[in-house]
Short mmCIF file of C-alpha atoms in Angstrom, two decimals:
data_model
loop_
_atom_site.label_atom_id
_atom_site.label_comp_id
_atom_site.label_asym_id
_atom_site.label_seq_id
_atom_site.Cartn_x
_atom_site.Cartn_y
_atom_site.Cartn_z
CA UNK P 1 31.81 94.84 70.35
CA UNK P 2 32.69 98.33 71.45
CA UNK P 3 36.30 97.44 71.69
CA UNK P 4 35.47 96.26 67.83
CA UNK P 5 34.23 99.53 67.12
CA UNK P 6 37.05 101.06 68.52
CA UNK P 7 39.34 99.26 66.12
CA UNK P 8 36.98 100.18 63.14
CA UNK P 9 37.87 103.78 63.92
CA UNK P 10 41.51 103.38 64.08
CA UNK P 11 41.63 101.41 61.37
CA UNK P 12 39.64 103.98 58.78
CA UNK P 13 42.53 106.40 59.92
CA UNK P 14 40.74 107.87 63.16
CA UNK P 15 43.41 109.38 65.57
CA UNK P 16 43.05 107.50 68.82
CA UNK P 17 43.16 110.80 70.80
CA UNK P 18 39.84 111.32 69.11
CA UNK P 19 38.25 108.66 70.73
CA UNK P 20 37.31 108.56 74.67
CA UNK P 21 36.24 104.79 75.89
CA UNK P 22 34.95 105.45 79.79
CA UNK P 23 33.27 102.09 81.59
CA UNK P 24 30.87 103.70 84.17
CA UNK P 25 31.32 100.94 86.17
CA UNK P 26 35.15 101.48 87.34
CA UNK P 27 35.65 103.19 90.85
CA UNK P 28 37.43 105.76 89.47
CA UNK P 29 34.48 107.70 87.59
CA UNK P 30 32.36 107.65 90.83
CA UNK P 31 30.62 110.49 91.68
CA UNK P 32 31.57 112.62 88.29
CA UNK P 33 29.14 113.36 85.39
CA UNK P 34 29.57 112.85 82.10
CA UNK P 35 30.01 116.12 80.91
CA UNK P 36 32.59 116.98 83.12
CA UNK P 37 34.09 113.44 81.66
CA UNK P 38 33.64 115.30 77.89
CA UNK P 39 35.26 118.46 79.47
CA UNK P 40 38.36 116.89 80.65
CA UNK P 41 38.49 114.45 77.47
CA UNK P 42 38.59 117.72 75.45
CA UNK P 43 40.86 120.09 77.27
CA UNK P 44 43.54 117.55 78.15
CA UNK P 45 43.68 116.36 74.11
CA UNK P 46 43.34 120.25 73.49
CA UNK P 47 40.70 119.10 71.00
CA UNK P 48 39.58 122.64 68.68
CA UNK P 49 35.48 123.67 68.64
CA UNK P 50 34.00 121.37 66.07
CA UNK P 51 36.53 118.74 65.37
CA UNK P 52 34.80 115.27 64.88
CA UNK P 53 35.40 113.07 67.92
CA UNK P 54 33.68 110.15 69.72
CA UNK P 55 32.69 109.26 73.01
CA UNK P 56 31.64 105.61 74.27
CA UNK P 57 30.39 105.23 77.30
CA UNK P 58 29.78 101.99 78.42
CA UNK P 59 27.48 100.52 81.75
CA UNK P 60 26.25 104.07 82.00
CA UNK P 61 23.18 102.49 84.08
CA UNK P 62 25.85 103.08 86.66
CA UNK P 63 25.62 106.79 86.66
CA UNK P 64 22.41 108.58 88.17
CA UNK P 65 20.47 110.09 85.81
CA UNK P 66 22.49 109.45 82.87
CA UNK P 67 19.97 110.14 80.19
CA UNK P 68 19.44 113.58 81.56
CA UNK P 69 23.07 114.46 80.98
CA UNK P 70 23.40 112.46 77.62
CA UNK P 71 20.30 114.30 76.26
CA UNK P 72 22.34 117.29 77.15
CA UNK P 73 26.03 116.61 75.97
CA UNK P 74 23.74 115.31 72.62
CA UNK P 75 22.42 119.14 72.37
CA UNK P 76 25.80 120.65 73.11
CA UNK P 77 28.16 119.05 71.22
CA UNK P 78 26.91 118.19 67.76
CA UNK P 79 30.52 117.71 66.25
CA UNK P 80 30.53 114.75 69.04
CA UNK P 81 29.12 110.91 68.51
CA UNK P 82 27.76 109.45 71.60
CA UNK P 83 27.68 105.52 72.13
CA UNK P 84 26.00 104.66 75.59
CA UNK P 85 25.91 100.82 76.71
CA UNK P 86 25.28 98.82 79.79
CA UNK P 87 23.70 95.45 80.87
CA UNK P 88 20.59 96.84 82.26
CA UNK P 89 18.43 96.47 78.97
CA UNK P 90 15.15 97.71 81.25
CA UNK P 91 17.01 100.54 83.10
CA UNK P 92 18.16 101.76 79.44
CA UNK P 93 14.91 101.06 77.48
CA UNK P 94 13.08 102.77 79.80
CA UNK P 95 15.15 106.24 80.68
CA UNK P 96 16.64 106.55 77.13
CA UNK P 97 12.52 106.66 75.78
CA UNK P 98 11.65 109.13 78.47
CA UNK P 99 14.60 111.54 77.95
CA UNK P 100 15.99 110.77 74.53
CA UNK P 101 13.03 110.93 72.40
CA UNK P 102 14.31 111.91 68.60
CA UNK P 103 17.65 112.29 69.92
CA UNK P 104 18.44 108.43 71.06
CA UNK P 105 18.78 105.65 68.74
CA UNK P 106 18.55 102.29 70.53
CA UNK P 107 19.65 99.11 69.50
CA UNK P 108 19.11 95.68 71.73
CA UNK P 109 21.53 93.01 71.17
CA UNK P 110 19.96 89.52 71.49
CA UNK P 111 21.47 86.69 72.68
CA UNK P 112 23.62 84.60 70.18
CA UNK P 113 21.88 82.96 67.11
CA UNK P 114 22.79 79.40 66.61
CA UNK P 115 23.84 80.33 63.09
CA UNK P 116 26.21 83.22 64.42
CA UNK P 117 27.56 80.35 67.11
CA UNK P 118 28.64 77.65 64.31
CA UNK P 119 30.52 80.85 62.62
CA UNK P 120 32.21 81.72 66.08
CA UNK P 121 33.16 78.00 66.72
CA UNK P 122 34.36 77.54 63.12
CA UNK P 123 31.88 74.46 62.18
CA UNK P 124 29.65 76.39 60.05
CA UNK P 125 31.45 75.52 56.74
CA UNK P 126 31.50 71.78 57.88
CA UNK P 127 28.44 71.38 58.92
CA UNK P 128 26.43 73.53 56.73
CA UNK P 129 25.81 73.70 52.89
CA UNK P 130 23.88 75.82 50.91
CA UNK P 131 21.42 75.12 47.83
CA UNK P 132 20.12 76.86 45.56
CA UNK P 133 16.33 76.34 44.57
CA UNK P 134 14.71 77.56 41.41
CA UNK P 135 12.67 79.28 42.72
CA UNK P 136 15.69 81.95 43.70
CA UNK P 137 15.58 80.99 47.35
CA UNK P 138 18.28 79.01 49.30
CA UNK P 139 17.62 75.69 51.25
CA UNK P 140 19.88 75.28 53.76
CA UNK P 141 20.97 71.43 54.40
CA UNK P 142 23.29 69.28 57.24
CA UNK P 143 26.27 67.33 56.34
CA UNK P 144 26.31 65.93 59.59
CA UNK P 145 23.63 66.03 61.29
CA UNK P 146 25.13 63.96 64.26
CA UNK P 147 28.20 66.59 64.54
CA UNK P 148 25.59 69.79 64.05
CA UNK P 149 22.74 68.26 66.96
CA UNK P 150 26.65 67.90 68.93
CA UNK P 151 26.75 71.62 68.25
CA UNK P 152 23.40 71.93 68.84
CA UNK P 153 23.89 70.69 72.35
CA UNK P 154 26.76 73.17 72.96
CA UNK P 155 24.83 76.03 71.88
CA UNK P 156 22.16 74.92 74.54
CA UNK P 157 24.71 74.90 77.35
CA UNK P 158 27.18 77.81 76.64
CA UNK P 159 26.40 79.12 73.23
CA UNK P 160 24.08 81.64 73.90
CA UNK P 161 26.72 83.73 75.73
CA UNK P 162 29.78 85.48 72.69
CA UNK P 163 32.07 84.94 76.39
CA UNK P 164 31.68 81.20 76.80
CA UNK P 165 32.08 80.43 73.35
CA UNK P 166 35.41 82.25 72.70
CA UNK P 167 37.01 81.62 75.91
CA UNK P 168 37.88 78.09 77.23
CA UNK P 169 37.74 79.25 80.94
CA UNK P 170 34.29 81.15 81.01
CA UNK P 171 33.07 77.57 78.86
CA UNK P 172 34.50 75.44 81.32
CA UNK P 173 32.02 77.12 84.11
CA UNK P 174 29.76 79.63 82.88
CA UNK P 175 27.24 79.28 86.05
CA UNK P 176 29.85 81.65 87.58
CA UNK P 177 29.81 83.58 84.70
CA UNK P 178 26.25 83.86 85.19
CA UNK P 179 25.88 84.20 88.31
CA UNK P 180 28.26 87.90 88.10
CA UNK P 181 26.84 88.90 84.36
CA UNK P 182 22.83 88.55 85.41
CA UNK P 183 22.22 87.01 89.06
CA UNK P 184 24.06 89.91 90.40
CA UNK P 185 24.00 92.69 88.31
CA UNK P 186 20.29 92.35 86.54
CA UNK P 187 18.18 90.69 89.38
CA UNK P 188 19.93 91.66 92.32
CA UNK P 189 20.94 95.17 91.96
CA UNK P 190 19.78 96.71 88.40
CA UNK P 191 16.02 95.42 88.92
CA UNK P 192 15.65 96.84 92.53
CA UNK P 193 17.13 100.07 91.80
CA UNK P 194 14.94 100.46 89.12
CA UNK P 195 11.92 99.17 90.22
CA UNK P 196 11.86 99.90 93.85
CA UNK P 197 11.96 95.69 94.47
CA UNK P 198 12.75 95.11 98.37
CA UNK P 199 12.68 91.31 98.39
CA UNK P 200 15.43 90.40 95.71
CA UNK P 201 15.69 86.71 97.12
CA UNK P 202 12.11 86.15 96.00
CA UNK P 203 12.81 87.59 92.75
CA UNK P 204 15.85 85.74 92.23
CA UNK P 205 14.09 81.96 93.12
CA UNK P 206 10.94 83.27 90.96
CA UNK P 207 13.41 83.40 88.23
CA UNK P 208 14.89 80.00 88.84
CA UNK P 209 11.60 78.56 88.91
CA UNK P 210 10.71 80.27 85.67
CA UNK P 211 14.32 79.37 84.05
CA UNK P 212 13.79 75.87 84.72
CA UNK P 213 10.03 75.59 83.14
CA UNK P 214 10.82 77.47 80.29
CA UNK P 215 8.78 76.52 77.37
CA UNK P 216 5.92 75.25 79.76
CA UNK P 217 2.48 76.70 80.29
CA UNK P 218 1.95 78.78 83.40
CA UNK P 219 -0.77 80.36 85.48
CA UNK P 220 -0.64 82.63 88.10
CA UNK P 221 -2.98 80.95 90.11
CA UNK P 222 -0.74 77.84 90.10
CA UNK P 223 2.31 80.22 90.21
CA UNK P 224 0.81 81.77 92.93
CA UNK P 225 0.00 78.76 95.42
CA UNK P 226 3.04 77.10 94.51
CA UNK P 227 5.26 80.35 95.41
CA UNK P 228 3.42 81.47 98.21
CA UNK P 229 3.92 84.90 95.96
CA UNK P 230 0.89 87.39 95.20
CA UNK P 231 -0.68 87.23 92.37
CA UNK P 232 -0.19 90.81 91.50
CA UNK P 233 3.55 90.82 92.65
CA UNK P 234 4.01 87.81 90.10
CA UNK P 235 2.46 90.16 87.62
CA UNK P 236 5.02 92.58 88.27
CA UNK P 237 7.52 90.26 88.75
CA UNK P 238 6.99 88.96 85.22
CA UNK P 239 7.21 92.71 83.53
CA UNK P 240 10.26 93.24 85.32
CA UNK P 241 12.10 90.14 84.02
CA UNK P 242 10.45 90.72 80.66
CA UNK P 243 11.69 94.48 80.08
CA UNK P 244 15.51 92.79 81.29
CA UNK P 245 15.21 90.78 78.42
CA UNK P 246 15.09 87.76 80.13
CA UNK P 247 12.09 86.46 79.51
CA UNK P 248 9.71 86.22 76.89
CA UNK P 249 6.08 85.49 77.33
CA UNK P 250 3.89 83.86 74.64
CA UNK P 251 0.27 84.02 74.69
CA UNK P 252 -2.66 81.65 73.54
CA UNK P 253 -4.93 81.51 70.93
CA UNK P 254 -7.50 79.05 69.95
CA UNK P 255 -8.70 77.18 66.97
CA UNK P 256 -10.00 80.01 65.46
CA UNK P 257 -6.70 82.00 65.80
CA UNK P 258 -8.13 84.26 68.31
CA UNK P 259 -6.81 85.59 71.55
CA UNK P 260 -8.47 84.60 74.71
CA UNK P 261 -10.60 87.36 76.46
CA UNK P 262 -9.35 86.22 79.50
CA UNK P 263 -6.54 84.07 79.25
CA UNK P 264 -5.53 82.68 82.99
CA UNK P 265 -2.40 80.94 80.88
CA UNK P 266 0.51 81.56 79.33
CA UNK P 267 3.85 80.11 78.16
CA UNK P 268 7.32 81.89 79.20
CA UNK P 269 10.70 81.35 77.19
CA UNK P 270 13.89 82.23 78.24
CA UNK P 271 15.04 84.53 75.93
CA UNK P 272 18.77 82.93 75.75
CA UNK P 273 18.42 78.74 76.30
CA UNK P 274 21.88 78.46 78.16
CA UNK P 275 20.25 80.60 81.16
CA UNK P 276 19.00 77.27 82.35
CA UNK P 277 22.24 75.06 81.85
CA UNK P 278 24.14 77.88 83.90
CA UNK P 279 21.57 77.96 86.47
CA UNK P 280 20.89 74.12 86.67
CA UNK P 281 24.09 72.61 85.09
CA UNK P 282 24.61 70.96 81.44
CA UNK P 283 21.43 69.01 79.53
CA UNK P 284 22.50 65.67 77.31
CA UNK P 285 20.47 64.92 74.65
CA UNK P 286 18.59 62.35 76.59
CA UNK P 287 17.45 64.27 79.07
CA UNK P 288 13.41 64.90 79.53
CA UNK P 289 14.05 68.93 79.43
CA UNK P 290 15.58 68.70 75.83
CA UNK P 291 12.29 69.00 74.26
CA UNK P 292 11.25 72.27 76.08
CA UNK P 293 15.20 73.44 75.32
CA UNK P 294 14.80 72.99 71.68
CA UNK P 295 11.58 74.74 71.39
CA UNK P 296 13.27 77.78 73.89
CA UNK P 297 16.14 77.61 71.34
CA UNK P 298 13.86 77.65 68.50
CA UNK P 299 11.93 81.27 70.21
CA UNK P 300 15.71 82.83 70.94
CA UNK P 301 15.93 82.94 67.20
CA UNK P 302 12.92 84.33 65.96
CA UNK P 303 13.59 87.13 68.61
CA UNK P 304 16.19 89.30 66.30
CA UNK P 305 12.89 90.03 64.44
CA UNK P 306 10.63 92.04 66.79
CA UNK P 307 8.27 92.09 63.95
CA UNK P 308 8.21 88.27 63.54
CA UNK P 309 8.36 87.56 67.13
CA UNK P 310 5.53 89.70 67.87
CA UNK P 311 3.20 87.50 65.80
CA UNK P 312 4.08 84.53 67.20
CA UNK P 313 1.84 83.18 69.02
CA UNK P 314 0.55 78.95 70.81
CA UNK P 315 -2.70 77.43 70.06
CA UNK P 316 -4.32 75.55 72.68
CA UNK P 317 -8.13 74.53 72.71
CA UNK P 318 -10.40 71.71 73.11
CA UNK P 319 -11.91 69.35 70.81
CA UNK P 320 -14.50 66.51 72.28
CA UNK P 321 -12.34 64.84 75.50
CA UNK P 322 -9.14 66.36 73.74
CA UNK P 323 -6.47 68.69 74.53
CA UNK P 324 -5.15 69.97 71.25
CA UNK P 325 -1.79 72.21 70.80
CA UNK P 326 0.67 73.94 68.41
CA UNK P 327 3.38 75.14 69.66
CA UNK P 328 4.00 78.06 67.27
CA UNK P 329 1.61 79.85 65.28
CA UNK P 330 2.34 83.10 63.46
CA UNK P 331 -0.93 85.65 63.10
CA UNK P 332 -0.57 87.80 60.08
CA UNK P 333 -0.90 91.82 61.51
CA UNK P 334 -3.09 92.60 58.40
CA UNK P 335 -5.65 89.82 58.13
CA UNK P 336 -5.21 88.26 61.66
CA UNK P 337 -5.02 84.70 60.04
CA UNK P 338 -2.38 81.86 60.74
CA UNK P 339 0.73 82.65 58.51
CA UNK P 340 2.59 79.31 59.67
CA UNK P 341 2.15 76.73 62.06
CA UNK P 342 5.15 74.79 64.30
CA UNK P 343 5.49 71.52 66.33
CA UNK P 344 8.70 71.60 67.53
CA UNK P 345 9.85 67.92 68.70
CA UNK P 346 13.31 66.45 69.63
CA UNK P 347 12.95 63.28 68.75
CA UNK P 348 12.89 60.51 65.20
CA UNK P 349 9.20 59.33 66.64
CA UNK P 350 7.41 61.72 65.17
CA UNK P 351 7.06 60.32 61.95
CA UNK P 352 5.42 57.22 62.99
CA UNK P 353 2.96 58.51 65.39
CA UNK P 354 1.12 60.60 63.20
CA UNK P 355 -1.38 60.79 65.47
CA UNK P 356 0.11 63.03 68.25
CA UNK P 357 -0.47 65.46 65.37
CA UNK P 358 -3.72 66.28 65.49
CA UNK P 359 -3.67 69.64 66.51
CA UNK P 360 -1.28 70.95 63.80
CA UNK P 361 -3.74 68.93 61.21
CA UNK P 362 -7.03 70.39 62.46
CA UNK P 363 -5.26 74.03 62.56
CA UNK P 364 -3.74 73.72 58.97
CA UNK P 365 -7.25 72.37 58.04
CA UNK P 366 -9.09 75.35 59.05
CA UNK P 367 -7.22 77.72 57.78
CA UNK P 368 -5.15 78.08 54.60
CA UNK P 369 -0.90 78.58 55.39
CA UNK P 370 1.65 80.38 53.81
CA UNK P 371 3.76 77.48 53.85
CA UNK P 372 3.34 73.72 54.61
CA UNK P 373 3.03 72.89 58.16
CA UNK P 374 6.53 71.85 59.73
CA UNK P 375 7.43 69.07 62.33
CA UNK P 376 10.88 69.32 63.98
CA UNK P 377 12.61 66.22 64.83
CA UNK P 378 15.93 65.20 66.03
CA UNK P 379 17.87 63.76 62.91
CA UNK P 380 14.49 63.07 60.39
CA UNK P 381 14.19 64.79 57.04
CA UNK P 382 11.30 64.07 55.12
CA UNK P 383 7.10 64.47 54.42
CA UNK P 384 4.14 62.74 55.44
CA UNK P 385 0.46 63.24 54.55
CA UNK P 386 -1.76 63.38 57.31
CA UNK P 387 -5.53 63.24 56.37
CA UNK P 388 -4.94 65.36 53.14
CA UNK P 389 -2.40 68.01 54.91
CA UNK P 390 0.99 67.70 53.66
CA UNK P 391 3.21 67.81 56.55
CA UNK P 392 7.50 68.45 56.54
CA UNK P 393 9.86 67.05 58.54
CA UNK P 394 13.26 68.83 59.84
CA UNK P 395 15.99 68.88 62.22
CA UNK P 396 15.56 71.04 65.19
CA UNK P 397 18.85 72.40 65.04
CA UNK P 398 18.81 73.07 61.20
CA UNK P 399 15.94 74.90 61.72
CA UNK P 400 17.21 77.18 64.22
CA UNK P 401 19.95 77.62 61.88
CA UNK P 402 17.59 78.47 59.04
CA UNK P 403 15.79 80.85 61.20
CA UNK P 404 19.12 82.67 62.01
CA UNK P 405 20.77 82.82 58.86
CA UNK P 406 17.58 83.76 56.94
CA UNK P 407 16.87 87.05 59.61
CA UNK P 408 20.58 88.22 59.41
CA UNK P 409 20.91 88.13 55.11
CA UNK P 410 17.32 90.10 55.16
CA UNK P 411 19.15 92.66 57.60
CA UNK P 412 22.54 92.69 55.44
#
């Protein structure tokens, strides 16, 4: 994307000599700072006082105290753009807040959306049409559903990552990928240099355990006995992988919509679903995890809406000898009511077994929705009324494409 950038420039007539690309990362830049990097960059182009140039720097997590010298070059050299990336989204959240307050602008870049994954693999125009509604909205429908759940599957495995779906090689085995892009550079050495974490082999199989539950509900005290971790070193544990952007926890609510006071459970998400094919190898569509992938999947897109994401929530309580559930539930900020309500499924069942609904009907009883409930499914399209509550019926994967398309036209 940088690289993009780059070309951006030199295409709206930029000189190229304006323009100073340094990856933090290379041997070569070891032990200098970055404004003796802006020095050079100037006095070897002979640039004049004031003349409009930009500087990239990219894996700046690399250099000590980066945001120190960025807050300074920022002060000295108005006439200058500064772009600073890297890899370690904690080690950059954190220091760019403490140092670059009204100077720093910071921008997180999610994982793929399925939506922007069918436009990189060229099947979105195949698989995809648009309708217009009366009501001025857009309803999005398959053409095939069988070729987009295919795609679907893809974007479970390798889709998440821009690498594996534009080049053959990384596709072919993106564990290894993996492994270099986040087993080694976010848990094993960008999490322990910034957090201080001595046991990185515990972190890293806390992770794996985590990657390959995603989607479940977790406690710490189970977490705890079956780790043989701490409690509070889970805790911490959990934060770190969270601020990475690795994770996601969700947390529970009841019937009523309300937070527990002291919730012992919670659900964690990967934030990109083709962590866990990497890590554990490719899912089919048959396979028992598919249902905890597609609702993982389902989260990753929601998640290029802080907003939105932040008010989603999973309902869990008890009714008589039951166990009742929703997966997603979104809690309006203002009124602190249930805005929508999710069960997301991965299978054609559904429709027939109304039954294994009960929590979604008792929830969308209680409490009047924005919009209709909505059940995902595999292939299924259709309604169903369920003791009075009308209930719709989607495609998991055309609902993650909904999702994603919907969020990036409200940001264009």
């Amino acid at each position: 994307m940088l690289k993009h950038f780059i070309q951006r420039l030199l295409d709206d007539g930029v000189p190229g000599v304006r323009i100073l690309f340094a990856s933090l990362d290379t041997p070569l830049y070891s032990g200098r700072n970055l404004e003796g990097l802006v020095r050079l960059f100037i006095e070897q182009q002979q640039h004049p006082a004031g003349q409009q140039l930009w500087v990239i720097f990219d894996e700046v997590q690399y250099l000590k105290d980066w945001e120190v010298h960025l807050k300074s070059l920022v002060d000295t050299y108005p006439n200058i753009r500064f772009i600073a990336s890297g890899s370690a989204a904690a080690a950059l959240r954190m220091k760019s807040r403490e140092s670059g307050a009204g100077r720093f602008t910071e921008f997180i870049l999610p994982p793929l959306t399925f939506a922007e994954y069918l436009n990189f693999a060229k099947r979105e125009e195949e698989l995809i049409v648009e309708r217009e509604e009366g009501n001025g909205n857009s309803r999005y429908l398959a053409t095939d559903i069988n070729g987009l759940n295919e795609e679907f599957l893809n974007y479970l495995n390798y889709g998440g990552f821009p690498e594996a779906v534009m080049n053959p090689v990384v596709r072919e085995n993106p564990s290894r990928f993996l492994r270099q892009d986040i087993i080694d550079k976010v848990l094993l050495k960008d999490l322990p240099s910034l957090y201080g974490i001595s046991d990185t082999q515990e972190l890293n199989r806390f992770f794996n355990v985590l990657a390959f539950n995603t989607g479940d509900e977790l406690g710490l005290e189970a977490l705890s006995k079956h780790s043989n971790i701490a409690k509070q070193k889970l805790t911490e544990y959990l934060e770190y992988l969270e601020a990475a952007f690795l994770i996601r926890r969700v947390h529970r609510i009841d019937e009523n919509a309300l937070r527990m006071q002291r919730a012992r459970t919670f659900k964690v998400y990967l934030t990109n679903p083709s962590i866990r094919a990497a890590l554990f190898g490719f899912i089919r569509g048959e396979d028992d995890a598919m249902g905890n992938l597609a609702e993982t999947a389902v989260w990753s897109q929601w998640l290029h809406d802080s907003a939105i994401s932040q008010s989603l929530h999973y309902a869990r309580w008890k009714s008589g000898r039951q166990t009742l559930e929703v997966d997603i539930v979104s809690i309006d900020q203002r009124t602190q009511k249930p805005r929508f309500a999710v069960e997301i499924k991965w299978s054609d069942r559904i429709p027939n077994q109304l039954q294994d609904l009960r929590g979604l009907r008792e929830l969308a009883g209680k409490h009047p929705l924005a919009r209709q409930p909505l059940v995902t499914t595999r292939s299924y399209t259709g309604m169903a009324d369920l003791e009075g509550v009308s209930i719709e019926f989607a495609p998991v994967a055309l609902h993650c494409y909904t999702i994603a398309r919907n969020l990036l036209r409200s940001k264009h």
